[in-house]
Every structure is written in structure tokens, then in C-alpha cells.
XYZ file of C-alpha atoms in Angstrom:
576
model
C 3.966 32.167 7.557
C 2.295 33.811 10.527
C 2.288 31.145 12.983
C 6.438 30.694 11.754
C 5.871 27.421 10.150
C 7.063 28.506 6.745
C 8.265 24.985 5.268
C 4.405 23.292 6.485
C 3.118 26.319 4.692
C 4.755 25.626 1.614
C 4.385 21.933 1.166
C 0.485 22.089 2.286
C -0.079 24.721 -0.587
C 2.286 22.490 -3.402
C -0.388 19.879 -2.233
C -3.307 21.262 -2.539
C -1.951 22.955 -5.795
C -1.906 19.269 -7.468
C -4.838 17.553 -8.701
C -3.624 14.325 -7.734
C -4.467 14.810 -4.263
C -8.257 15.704 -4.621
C -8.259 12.752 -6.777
C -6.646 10.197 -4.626
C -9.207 12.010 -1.933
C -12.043 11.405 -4.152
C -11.045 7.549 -5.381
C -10.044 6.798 -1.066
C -13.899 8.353 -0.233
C -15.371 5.992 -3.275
C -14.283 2.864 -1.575
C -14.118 3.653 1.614
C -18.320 4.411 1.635
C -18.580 1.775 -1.188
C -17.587 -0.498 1.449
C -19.620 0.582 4.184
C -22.555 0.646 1.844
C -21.696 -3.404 1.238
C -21.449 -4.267 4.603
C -24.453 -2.334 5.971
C -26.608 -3.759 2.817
C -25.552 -7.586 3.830
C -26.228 -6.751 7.732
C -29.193 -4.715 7.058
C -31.418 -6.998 4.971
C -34.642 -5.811 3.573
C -38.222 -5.201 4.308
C -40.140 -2.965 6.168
C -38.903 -3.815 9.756
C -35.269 -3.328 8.141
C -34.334 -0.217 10.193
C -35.649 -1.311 13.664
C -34.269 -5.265 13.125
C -30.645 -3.560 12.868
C -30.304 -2.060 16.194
C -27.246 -3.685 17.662
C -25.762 -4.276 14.882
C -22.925 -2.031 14.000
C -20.296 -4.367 14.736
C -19.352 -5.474 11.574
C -19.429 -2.531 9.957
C -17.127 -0.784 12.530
C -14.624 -3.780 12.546
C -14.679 -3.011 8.661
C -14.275 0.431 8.986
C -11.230 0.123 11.802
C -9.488 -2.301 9.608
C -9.697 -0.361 6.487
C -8.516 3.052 7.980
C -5.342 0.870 9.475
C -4.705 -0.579 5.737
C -5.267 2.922 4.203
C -2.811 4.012 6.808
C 0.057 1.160 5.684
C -0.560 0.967 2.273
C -0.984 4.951 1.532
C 0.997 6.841 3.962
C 4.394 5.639 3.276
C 3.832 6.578 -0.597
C 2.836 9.893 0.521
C 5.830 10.846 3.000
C 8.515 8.411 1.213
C 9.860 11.734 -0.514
C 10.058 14.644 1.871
C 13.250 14.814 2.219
C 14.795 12.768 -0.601
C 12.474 15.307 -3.470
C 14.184 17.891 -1.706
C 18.059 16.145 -2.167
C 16.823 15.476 -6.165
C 16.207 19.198 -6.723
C 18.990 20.073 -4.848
C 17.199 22.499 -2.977
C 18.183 20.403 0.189
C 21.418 22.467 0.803
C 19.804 25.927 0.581
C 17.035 24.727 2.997
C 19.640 24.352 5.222
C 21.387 27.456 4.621
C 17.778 29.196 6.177
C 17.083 29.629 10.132
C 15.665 26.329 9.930
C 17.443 23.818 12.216
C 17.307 20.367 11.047
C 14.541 19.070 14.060
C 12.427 21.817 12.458
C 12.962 20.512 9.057
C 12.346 16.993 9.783
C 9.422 18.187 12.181
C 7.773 19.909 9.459
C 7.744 17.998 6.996
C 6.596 15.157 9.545
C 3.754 17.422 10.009
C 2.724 18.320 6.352
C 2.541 14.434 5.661
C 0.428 13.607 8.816
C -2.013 16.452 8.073
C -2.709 14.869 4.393
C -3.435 11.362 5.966
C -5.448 13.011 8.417
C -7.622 14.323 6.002
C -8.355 10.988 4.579
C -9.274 9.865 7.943
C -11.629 12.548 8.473
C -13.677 11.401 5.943
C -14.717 8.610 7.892
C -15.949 9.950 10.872
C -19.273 10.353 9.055
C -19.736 6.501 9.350
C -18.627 5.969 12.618
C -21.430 8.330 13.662
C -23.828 5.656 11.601
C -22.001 2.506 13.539
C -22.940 4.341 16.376
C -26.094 4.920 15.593
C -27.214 1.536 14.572
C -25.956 0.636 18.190
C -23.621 -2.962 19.274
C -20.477 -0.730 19.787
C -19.355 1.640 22.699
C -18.608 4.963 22.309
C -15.344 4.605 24.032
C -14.561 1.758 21.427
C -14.522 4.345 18.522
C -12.555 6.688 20.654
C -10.466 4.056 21.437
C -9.937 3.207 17.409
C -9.715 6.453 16.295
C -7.020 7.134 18.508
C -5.463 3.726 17.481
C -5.264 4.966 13.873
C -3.874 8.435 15.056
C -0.809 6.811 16.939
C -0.081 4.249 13.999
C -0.276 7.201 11.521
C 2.333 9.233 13.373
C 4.157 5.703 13.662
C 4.490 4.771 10.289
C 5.073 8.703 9.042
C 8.078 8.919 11.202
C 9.446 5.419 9.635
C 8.834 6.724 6.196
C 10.741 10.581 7.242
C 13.279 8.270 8.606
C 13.935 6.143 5.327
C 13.348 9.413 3.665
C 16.495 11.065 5.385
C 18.478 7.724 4.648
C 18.362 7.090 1.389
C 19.751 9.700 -1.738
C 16.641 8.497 -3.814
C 12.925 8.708 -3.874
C 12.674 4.699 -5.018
C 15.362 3.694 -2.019
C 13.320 5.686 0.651
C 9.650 4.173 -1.159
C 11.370 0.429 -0.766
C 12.684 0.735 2.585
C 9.138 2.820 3.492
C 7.384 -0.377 2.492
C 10.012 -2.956 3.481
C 8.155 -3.056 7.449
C 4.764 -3.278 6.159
C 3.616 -6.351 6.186
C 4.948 -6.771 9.823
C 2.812 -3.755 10.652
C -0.189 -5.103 8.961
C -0.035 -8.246 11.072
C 0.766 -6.406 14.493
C -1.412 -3.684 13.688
C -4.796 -5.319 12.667
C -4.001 -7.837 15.351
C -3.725 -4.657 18.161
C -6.752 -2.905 17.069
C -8.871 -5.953 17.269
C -7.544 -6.648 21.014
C -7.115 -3.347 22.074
C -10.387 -2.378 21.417
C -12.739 -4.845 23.043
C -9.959 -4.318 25.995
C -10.992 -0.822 26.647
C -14.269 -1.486 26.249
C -14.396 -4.226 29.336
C -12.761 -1.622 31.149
C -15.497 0.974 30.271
C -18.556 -1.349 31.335
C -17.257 -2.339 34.485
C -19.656 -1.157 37.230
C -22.510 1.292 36.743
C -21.271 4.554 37.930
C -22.321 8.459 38.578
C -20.989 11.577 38.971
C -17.603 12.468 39.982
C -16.803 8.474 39.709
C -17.980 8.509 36.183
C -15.817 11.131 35.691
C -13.108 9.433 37.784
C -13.638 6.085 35.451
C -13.302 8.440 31.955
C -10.333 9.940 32.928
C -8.335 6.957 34.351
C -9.467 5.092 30.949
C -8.281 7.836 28.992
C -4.858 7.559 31.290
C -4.735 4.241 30.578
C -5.278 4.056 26.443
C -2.411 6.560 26.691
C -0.269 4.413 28.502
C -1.189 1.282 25.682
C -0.126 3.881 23.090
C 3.386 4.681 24.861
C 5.322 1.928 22.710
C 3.752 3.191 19.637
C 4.615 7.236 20.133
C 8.048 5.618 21.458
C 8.971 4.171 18.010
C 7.940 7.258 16.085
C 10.228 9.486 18.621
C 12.870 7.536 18.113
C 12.763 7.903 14.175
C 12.483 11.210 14.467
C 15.408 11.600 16.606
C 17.304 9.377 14.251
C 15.903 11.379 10.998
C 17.371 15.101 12.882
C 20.294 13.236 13.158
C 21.072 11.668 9.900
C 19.362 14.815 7.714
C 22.889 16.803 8.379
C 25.152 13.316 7.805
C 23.106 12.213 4.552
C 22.488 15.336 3.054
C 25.294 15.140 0.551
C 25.858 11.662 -0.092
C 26.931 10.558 -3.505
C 23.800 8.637 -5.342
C 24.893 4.893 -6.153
C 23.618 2.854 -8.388
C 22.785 -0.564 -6.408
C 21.441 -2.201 -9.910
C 25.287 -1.558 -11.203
C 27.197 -2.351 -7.774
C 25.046 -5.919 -7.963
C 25.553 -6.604 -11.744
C 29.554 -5.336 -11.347
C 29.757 -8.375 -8.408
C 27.692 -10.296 -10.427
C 29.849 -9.951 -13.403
C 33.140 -10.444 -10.785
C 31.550 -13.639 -10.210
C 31.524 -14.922 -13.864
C 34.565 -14.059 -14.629
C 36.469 -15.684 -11.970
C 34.052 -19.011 -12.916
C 34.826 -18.229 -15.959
C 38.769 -18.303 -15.534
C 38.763 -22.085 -13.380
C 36.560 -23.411 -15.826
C 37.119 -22.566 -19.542
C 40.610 -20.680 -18.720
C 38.971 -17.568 -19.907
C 37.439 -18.417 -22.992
C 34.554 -15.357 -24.196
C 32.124 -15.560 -26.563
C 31.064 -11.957 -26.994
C 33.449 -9.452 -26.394
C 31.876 -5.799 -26.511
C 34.277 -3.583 -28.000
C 34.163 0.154 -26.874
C 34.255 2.503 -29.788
C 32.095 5.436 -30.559
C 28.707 5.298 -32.738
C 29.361 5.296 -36.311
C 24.918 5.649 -36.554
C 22.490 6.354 -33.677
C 24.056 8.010 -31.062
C 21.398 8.360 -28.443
C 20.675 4.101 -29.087
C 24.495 3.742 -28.980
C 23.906 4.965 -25.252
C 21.300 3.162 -24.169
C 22.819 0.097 -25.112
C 26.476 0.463 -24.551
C 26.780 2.982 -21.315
C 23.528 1.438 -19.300
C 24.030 -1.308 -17.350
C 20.425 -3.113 -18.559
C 21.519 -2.174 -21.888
C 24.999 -3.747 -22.748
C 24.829 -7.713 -23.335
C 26.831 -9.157 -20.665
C 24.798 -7.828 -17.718
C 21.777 -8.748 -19.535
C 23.528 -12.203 -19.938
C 23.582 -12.108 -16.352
C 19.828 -11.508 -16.078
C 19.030 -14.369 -18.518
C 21.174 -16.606 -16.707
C 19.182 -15.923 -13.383
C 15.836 -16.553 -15.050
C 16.279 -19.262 -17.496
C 18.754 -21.554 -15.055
C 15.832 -22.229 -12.468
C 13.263 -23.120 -15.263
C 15.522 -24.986 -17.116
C 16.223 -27.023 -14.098
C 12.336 -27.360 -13.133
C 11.842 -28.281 -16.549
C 14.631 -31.538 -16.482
C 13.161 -32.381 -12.706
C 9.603 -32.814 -14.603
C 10.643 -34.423 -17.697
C 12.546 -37.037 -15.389
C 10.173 -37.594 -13.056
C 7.504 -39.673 -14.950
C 5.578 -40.779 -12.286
C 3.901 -37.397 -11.651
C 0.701 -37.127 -13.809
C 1.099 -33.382 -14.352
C -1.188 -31.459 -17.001
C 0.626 -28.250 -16.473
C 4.067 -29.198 -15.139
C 6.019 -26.067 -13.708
C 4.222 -23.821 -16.400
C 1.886 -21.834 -14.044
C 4.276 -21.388 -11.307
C 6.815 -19.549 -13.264
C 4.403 -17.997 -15.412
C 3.442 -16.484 -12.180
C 6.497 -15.707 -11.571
C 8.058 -14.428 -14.626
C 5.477 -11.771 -15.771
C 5.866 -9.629 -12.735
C 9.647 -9.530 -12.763
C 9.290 -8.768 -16.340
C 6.495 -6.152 -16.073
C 8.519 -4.638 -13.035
C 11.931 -4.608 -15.026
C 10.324 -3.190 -18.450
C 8.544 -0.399 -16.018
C 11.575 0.622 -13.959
C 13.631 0.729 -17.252
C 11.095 2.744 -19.317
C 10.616 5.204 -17.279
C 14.071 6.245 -16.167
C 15.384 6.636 -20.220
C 13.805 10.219 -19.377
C 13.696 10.021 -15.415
C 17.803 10.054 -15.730
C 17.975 12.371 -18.250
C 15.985 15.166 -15.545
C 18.778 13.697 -13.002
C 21.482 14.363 -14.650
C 19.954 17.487 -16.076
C 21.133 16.591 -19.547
C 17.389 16.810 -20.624
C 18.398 20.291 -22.649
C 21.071 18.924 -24.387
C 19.096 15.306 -25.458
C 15.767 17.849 -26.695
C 18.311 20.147 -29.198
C 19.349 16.739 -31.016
C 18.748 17.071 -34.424
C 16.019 14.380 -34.808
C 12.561 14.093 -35.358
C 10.123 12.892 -32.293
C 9.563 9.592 -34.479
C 13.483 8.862 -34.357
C 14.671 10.454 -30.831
C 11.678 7.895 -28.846
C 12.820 4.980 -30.928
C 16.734 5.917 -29.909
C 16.172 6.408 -26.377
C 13.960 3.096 -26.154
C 16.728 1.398 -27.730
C 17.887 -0.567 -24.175
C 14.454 -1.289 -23.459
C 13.651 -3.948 -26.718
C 17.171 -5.513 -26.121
C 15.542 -6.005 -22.509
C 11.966 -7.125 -23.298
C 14.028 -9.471 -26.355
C 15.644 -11.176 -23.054
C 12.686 -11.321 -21.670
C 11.385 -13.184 -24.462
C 13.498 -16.095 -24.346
C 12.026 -17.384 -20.737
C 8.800 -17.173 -21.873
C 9.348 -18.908 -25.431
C 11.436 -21.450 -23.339
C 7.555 -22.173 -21.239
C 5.906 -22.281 -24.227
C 7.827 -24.534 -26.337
C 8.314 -26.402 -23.224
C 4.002 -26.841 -22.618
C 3.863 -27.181 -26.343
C 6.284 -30.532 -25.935
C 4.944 -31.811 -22.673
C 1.048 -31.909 -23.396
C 1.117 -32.917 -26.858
C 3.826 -36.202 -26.177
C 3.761 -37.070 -22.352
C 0.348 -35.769 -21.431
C -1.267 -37.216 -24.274
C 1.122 -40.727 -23.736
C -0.364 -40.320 -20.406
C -4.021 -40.343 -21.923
C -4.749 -37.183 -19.296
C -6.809 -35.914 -22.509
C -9.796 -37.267 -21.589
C -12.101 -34.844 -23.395
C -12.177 -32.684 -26.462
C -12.473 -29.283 -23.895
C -9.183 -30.353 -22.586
C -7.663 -30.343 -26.258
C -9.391 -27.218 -26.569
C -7.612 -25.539 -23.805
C -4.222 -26.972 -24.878
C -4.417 -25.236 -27.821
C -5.842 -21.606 -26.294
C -2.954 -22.031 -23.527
C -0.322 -22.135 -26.438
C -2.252 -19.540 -28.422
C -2.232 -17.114 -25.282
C 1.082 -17.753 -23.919
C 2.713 -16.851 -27.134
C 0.120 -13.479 -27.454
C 1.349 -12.506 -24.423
C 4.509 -13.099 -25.192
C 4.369 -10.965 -28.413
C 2.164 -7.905 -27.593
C 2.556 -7.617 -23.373
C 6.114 -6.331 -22.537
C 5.588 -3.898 -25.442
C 2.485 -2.709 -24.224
C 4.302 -1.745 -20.638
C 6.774 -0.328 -22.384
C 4.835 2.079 -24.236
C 2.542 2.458 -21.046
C 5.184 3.606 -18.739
C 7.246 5.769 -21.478
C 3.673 7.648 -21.846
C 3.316 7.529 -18.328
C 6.798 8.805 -17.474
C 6.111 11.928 -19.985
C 3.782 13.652 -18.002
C 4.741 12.379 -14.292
C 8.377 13.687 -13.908
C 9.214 11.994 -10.813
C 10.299 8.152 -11.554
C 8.664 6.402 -8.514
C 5.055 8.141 -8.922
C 5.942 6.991 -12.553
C 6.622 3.577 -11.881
C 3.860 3.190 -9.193
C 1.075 4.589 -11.714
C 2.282 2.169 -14.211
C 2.264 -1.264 -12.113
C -1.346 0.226 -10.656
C -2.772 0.604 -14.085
C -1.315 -3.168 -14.616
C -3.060 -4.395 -11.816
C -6.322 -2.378 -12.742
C -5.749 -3.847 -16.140
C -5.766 -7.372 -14.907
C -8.220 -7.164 -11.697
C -11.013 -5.106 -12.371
C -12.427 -6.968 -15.598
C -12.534 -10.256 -13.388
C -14.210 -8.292 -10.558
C -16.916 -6.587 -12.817
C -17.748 -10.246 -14.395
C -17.798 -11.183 -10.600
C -20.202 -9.045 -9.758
C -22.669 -9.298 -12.529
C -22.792 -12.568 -12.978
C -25.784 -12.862 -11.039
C -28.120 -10.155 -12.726
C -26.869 -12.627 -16.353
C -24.901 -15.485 -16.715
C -24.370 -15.301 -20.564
C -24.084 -12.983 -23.190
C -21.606 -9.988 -23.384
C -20.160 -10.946 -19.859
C -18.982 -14.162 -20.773
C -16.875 -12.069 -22.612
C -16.031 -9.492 -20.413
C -12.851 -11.486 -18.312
C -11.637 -12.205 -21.638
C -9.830 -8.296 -21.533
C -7.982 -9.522 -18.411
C -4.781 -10.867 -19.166
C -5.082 -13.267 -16.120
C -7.639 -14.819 -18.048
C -5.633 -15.441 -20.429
C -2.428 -16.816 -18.723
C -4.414 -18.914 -16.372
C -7.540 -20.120 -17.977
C -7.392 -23.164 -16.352
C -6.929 -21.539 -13.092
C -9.593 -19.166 -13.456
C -12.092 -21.219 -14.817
C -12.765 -24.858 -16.825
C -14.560 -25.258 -19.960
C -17.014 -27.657 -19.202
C -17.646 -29.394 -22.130
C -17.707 -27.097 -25.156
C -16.325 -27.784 -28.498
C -13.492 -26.453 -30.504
C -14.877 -24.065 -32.542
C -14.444 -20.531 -33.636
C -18.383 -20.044 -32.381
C -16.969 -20.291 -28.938
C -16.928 -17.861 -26.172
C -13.115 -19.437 -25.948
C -11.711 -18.065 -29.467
C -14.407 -15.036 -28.964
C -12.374 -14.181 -25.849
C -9.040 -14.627 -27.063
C -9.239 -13.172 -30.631
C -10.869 -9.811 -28.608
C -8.099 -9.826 -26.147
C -5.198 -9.853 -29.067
C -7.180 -7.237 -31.117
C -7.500 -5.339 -27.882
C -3.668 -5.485 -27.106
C -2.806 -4.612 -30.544
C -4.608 -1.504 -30.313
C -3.131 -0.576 -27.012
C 0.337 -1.544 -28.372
C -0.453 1.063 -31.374
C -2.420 3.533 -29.520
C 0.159 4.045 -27.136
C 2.774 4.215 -29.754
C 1.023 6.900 -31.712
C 0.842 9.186 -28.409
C 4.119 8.573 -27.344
C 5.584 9.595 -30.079
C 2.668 11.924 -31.635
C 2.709 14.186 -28.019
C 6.843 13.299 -27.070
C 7.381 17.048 -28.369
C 4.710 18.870 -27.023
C 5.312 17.673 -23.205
C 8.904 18.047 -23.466
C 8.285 21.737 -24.236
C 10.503 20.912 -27.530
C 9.814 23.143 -30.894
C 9.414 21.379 -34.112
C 11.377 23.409 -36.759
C 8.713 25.049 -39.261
C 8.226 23.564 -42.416
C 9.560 25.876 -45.374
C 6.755 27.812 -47.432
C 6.011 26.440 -50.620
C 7.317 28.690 -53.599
């Protein structure tokens, strides 16, 4: 408040009131020095003459180190500044903020700043190791200046974009899209700038042996000059700051939409007028709009939601099951193609992280709305128990994982068909291990298809209890997904060369990649179809495993629905 900076003040102290941010700070410092330590133990070597052999020698490590800070930069940043403005328009506390002395550059300034100084503090915590690369020698000092102060100028780049979107959009999860939609492109550019920028500046440097006033001469021009490289990059970011003053007065107020509803409403426009030139107008379901003779709060979900009511989740089928169905008649025609796993893998690839997006998004806005529309209150007062209100409100979500289902049991029935008739006519079993992966592909495909949209379900409704904002919600759940599925496979990875049997052979087994894509992960060899087997081992631990997810999750979710709603159970009466 002293230096007049009240709005930096306030959202640097929220900050470091949260835990998530010395936690992110702690898990960003793991890797980034768990790195480091990997690259300098595969350039360093062994043995006694270890520390004198690796003079000259930073280079890789530094190249890793540049190129990780830029990543950190693109993949974190735009999470972290996505909802300045647009947390402010949710609480509706954007309107008195504006009623204040601030003007809206000031605003938009501040909250620029409060974002950059949280990135920069991850970045500080790698200046430790670019005093080792220097050390161990092979790299300029002007090159690390020269990186660093690459990094600074795409951090201020990419944290304007992301105030920018964040002054656009009504929503957190429009801003956190459009934040991310430029990425990739600045991945490319970026990585491919810092590794010709560098070694640039660095020619420059070493030109000439020089003393004195010229030295001084050479540092300054080279400083004029990295300045001058930068101009495009500090242009940008001016220019989306401009743009963000301008548009925080004109998009303060705007209306939410819901783009899911405008798409399925054209969508549904569509069909109908299909509909009308080909069957004259002939329906099959007609949904009938009357009031909830049981189950209100399901009623709801399923008749007033747009990924509740059946003919929008028609729609959805329809846009999933047509392209399968239509790879599956261009295999079964085609003959000539001696496929083991037809189309199977590719739209199993496919299909589990639409559905695993779709069951997240929708899970964790049955309470994420409810906080929106700040009809929370009334839905807590209901007169039903815990047990009864979750089921209710997670009413839209099992008609949507039960659409989900039909895909899937489309691939299976369809692999079930194709290996045990055409593959086999085709005599492509040439072993027993290959009979023995038919079966465990049809044994996993239908686990997953039973116990893995229920288990994100009850993931992100637990998750979405204690994180009230929808997008953290959403982007904890599809991280824990992706921990779920990668770090089992990386840990067998890794040990596999202290033991190659044993408990590790077991150990991808909890991965569900493993058990999707066996055959892509790994082959048999030539063991036998037994119950002995690492195989059935693997797969009968992985279903008992994603049972007790399924149930643990349930029991919390329901056991603790009360207690982080701040909603009082009625007493139980006294015994006489």
C-alpha cells in the first residue's frame, strides 16, 4: 500500500496465502534440479579424474536448462495469469474495482505485474545452476545473460497474451483455452530463437580480444544490440496490453454464453431440417416437458442441462459412433489388408480422452454452476441426505458416461468379431501368446469400459469439492489422469535395470495404458495362457485396483459431501 500499488499488494498476499503455490514451487524445483542432476550425471561420468575431465562441458546442461525454463514459461504461465481478470468478473467484484481510483491501464498493469512476479520466482530458482554451467566452463557468460534475458522477454510476452484473453473472455475456461490456443506456435518459435539467438550473441562477444574502454565499448553495444533482438518480442506484449486497457471497460459486463448450448442448439437446427427432407419429420423420442413427479434435483440435471437431456446427447453419439462405424465397414470390406488390430487402437486413442475430458468438464460443473449461479444455498437446505443429494446431482453425468459406453462396446464387440473370424481365417494367429493377448485385449477393453468413466467421475466430483474454481478443478483432474497413466510406466522404466523380474513386472500393470495398448507397449514373447502369468497377474490387480478407486472415491464423496459444503446434518433424536 505504501508504494500505491494496492491491487499488486493484494493479489501477491492471496498468493502467498495459498498452499498451492509453495507446492507448485516445490514440485517445479524437484524437476527442474532432478533434471540437471540427470544431465550432469550422463556428462560427468565417474572416477576419480571426474571433476577435472568435465571442464568444458556445460553445454548440455545449459541447453537443458534454457529449454526447460522456456517450456516452464509456456506450459505454466498462461495457467497462472489465465484468470486475473475473468476471477474478478466471476465474483463480481470486477465492477466495484472499477468504481475505485484505479484506471483500467492500472488494473490491467497490475495484475500483469502480480502474474510476472510469480513466474519470476520460479525462474529464480534456477540461477543456482547456471552458476554450476558456468562453472564447469564450454559456455560464455554473455550466453547466460543473453538466455536469461530471453526467458524474461518471453515471460512478459506470453503474460500479456494470457491478461489479454483474460479481459476477452466472461469465463476462466474461455480465457485458459484461448491462453493455450498460441502455444504450440510459441514452443516452436521460441525454442527455435533461444537456440539461434544465443550462439549469435556469443560470436558477437568473442570477436577480437579487447581492453579497457573498448571492452567496455563492446559490452555496451552488445547489450544495445540484444535489446534491439528483443524489440519484436516487448512489441507484442505492448500491444496486448494496450488491447487488454481497452477491452477491460467494453467486456466488463458481457452476458456469459454458453458455447456448448449455442453449438448443440445449431447442431440440433441441423437435424431437424435433415430430419424434415428426409423422413418428413418423423421422431422417435419426443421429451415431454412436465415437472418431476420424484427426484427433483435428477429431474434437472437431466431435463434443463444441455449434456443431460437425450437429444443433444443423441447428437454426441451420432458424432462418435458415425466415424467408427464407417472405419469399421472400410475394414471389414477391405480384405486384402492383413490387419490384427483393424481401427481398434486408433480410436481407442481417440475415444478415451474425449470421454475422460467430457466426464471431467461435466462432473465438476454439477457444483461449479451451482457457485455461479449462486443457487448453492438453496440446493444445500434440500431436504435430503448426502447419500441421495450426490446421487441426484450426478444424475446427467451416468446418462453421459452410458453414451459413452456404447462407442466403446461398439470397439469391443467389433475386435471380439474381427480376430476371432477374419484374423483367425487369415491364420495371423501364429502362436498361442497371440491368442493370449486376444483374449486380455477383450478382457481389458471391456474393464475399462466398466470401471474407467466412473472412476473420473467420482475423481473430479471429489476433486471439484474442495477446489471451487471449475478450471483448477478440471486441470487437477486430467493431471492426476495423466499421473495415473504415465508415472507407473516411467517408474518400471527406470528400474528395470537394477531387476528385470519380480514385483516390477507388475508394476505397469496399474497403468491403464498398459492395459488399452498391451500390444503397443509391449509383446508377450512366448508365454502361455495361464492364470500363473504376469499377464492375468497384471490385469486381475489392475481391475481390483480400479474397483477400489471406484468405491473409495464413492465413500468420500459422499461420506465428506456435507462437511465441505459447510452443510449441517440434522441431529438424530435421543433415544427414550
Amino acid at each position: 500500500m505504501a508504494y500505491g500499488l494496492p491491487l499488486l499488494t493484494k493479489d501477491l498476499i492471496e498468493q502467498s496465502a495459498q498452499r498451492r503455490t509453495y507446492v507448485l514451487r516445490v514440485i517445479y524445483a524437484v524437476v527442474l534440479y532432478g533434471a540437471a542432476l540427470w544431465v550432469y550425471a550422463d556428462v560427468a561420468g565417474g572416477g576419480a579424474q571426474a571433476g577435472m575431465s568435465n571442464l568444458g562441458r556445460g553445454r548440455a546442461m545449459f541447453d537443458m536448462l534454457a529449454n526447460v525454463q522456456l517450456l516452464a514459461i509456456v506450459i505454466l504461465l498462461p495457467g497462472i495469469s489465465c484468470s486475473a481478470i475473468t476471477s474478478e468478473k466471476e465474483r463480481d467484484t470486477l465492477g466495484l474495482l472499477l468504481l475505485t481510483k484505479l484506471g483500467p491501464l492500472t488494473i490491467v498493469m497490475e495484475k500483469f505485474i502480480s502474474r510476472l512476479v510469480t513466474m519470476g520466482t520460479y525462474q529464480l530458482l534456477s540461477l543456482p545452476l547456471f552458476a554450476v554451467v558456468y562453472g564447469m566452463g564450454g559456455v560464455e557468460l554473455f550466453e547466460i545473460v543473453t538466455a536469461i534475458w530471453y526467458l524474461v522477454c518471453w515471460s512478459i510476452l506470453v503474460c500479456a497474451w494470457s491478461i489479454y484473453c483474460s479481459t476477452w473472455h466472461r469465463t476462466t475456461a474461455g480465457a485458459f483455452l484461448a491462453s493455450y490456443s498460441l502455444m504450440p506456435i510459441a514452443i516452436c518459435f521460441g525454442t527455435t530463437g533461444l537456440n539461434a539467438t544465443t550462439p549469435a550473441m556469443a560470436d558477437f562477444w568473442r570477436r577480437g580480444t579487447l581492453t579497457g574502454l573498448q571492452h567496455l565499448a563492446r559490452v555496451v553495444s552488445s547489450l544495445v544490440l540484444l535489446f534491439i533482438m528483443s524489440l519484436p518480442m516487448l512489441g507484442l506484449a505492448a500491444m496486448a496490453l494496450a488491447a487488454a486497457r481497452v477491452q477491460l471497460l467494453e467486456r466488463a459486463f458481457v452476458p456469459p454464453r454458453n458455447l456448448l448450448l449455442e453449438f448443440f442448439k445449431k447442431l440440433d437446427g441441423f437435424f431437424e431440417e435433415l430430419n424434415q427432407q428426409t423422413t418428413r419429420g418423423i421422431v422417435l423420442v419426443r421429451e415431454h416437458d412436465t415437472g418431476p413427479a420424484f427426484d427433483p434435483i435428477a429431474w434437472r440435471e437431466t431435463r434443463k442441462k444441455s449434456l443431460g437431456t437425450v437429444r443433444y446427447l443423441f447428437r454426441l453419439l451420432v458424432v462418435l459412433e458415425v466415424p467408427l462405424v464407417i472405419a469399421i465397414s472400410w475394414t471389414i470390406a477391405d480384405m486384402q489388408v492383413h490387419s490384427f488390430d483393424g481401427p481398434t487402437a486408433f480410436f481407442l486413442a481417440m475415444l478415451w480422452p474425449v470421454a475422460a475430458v467430457a466426464i471431467t468438464v461435466h462432473a465438476t460443473n454439477v457444483l461449479a454452476s451451482e457457485r455461479s449461479r449462486q443457487t448453492l444455498d438453496v440446493l444445500l437446505v434440500a431436504p435430503f441426505d448426502p447419500v441421495e443429494l450426490v446421487s441426484q446431482k450426478l444424475a446427467g453425468v451416468r446418462r453421459l458416461i452410458s453414451i459413452l459406453t456404447i462407442p466403446f462396446l461398439t470397439l469391443v464387440i467389433f475386435q471380439a468379431i474381427w480376430k476371432l473370424y477374419v484374423v483367425r481365417g487369415l491364420d495371423l494367429f501364429r502362436a498361442s501368446a497371440e491368442v493370449t493377448v486376444f483374449i486380455h485385449e477383450i478382457i481389458g477393453m471391456t474393464v475399462a469400459m466398466l470401471i474407467y468413466p466412473r472412476v473420473v467421475q467420482w475423481l473430479a466430483f471429489c476433486i471439484s469439492l474442495r477446489v471451487k474454481n471449475q478450471t483448477q478443478a478440471v486441470l487437477l483432474t486430467l493431471a492426476t489422469i495423466t499421473g495415473v497413466c504415465a508415472i507407473p510406466l516411467l517408474l518400471a522404466l527406470w528400474l528395470r535395470s537394477a531387476s528385470s523380474h519380480g514385483v516390477l513386472d507388475l508394476l505397469p500393470w496399474l497403468s491403464p495404458v498398459r492395459v488399452l495398448f498391451h500390444r503397443r507397449i509391449g509383446e508377450m514373447g512366448a508365454q502361455h495362457a495361464s492364470l500363473s502369468d504376469p499377464l492375468y497377474l497384471g490385469l486381475i490387480l489392475h481391475t481390483l485396483a480400479g474397483i477400489a478407486t471406484w468405491l473409495m472415491l464413492r465413500h468420500y464423496a459422499r461420506r465428506y459431501f456435507s462437511f465441505w459444503m459447510g452443510r449441517t446434518e440434522p441431529m438424530e433424536a435421543p433415544a427414550c
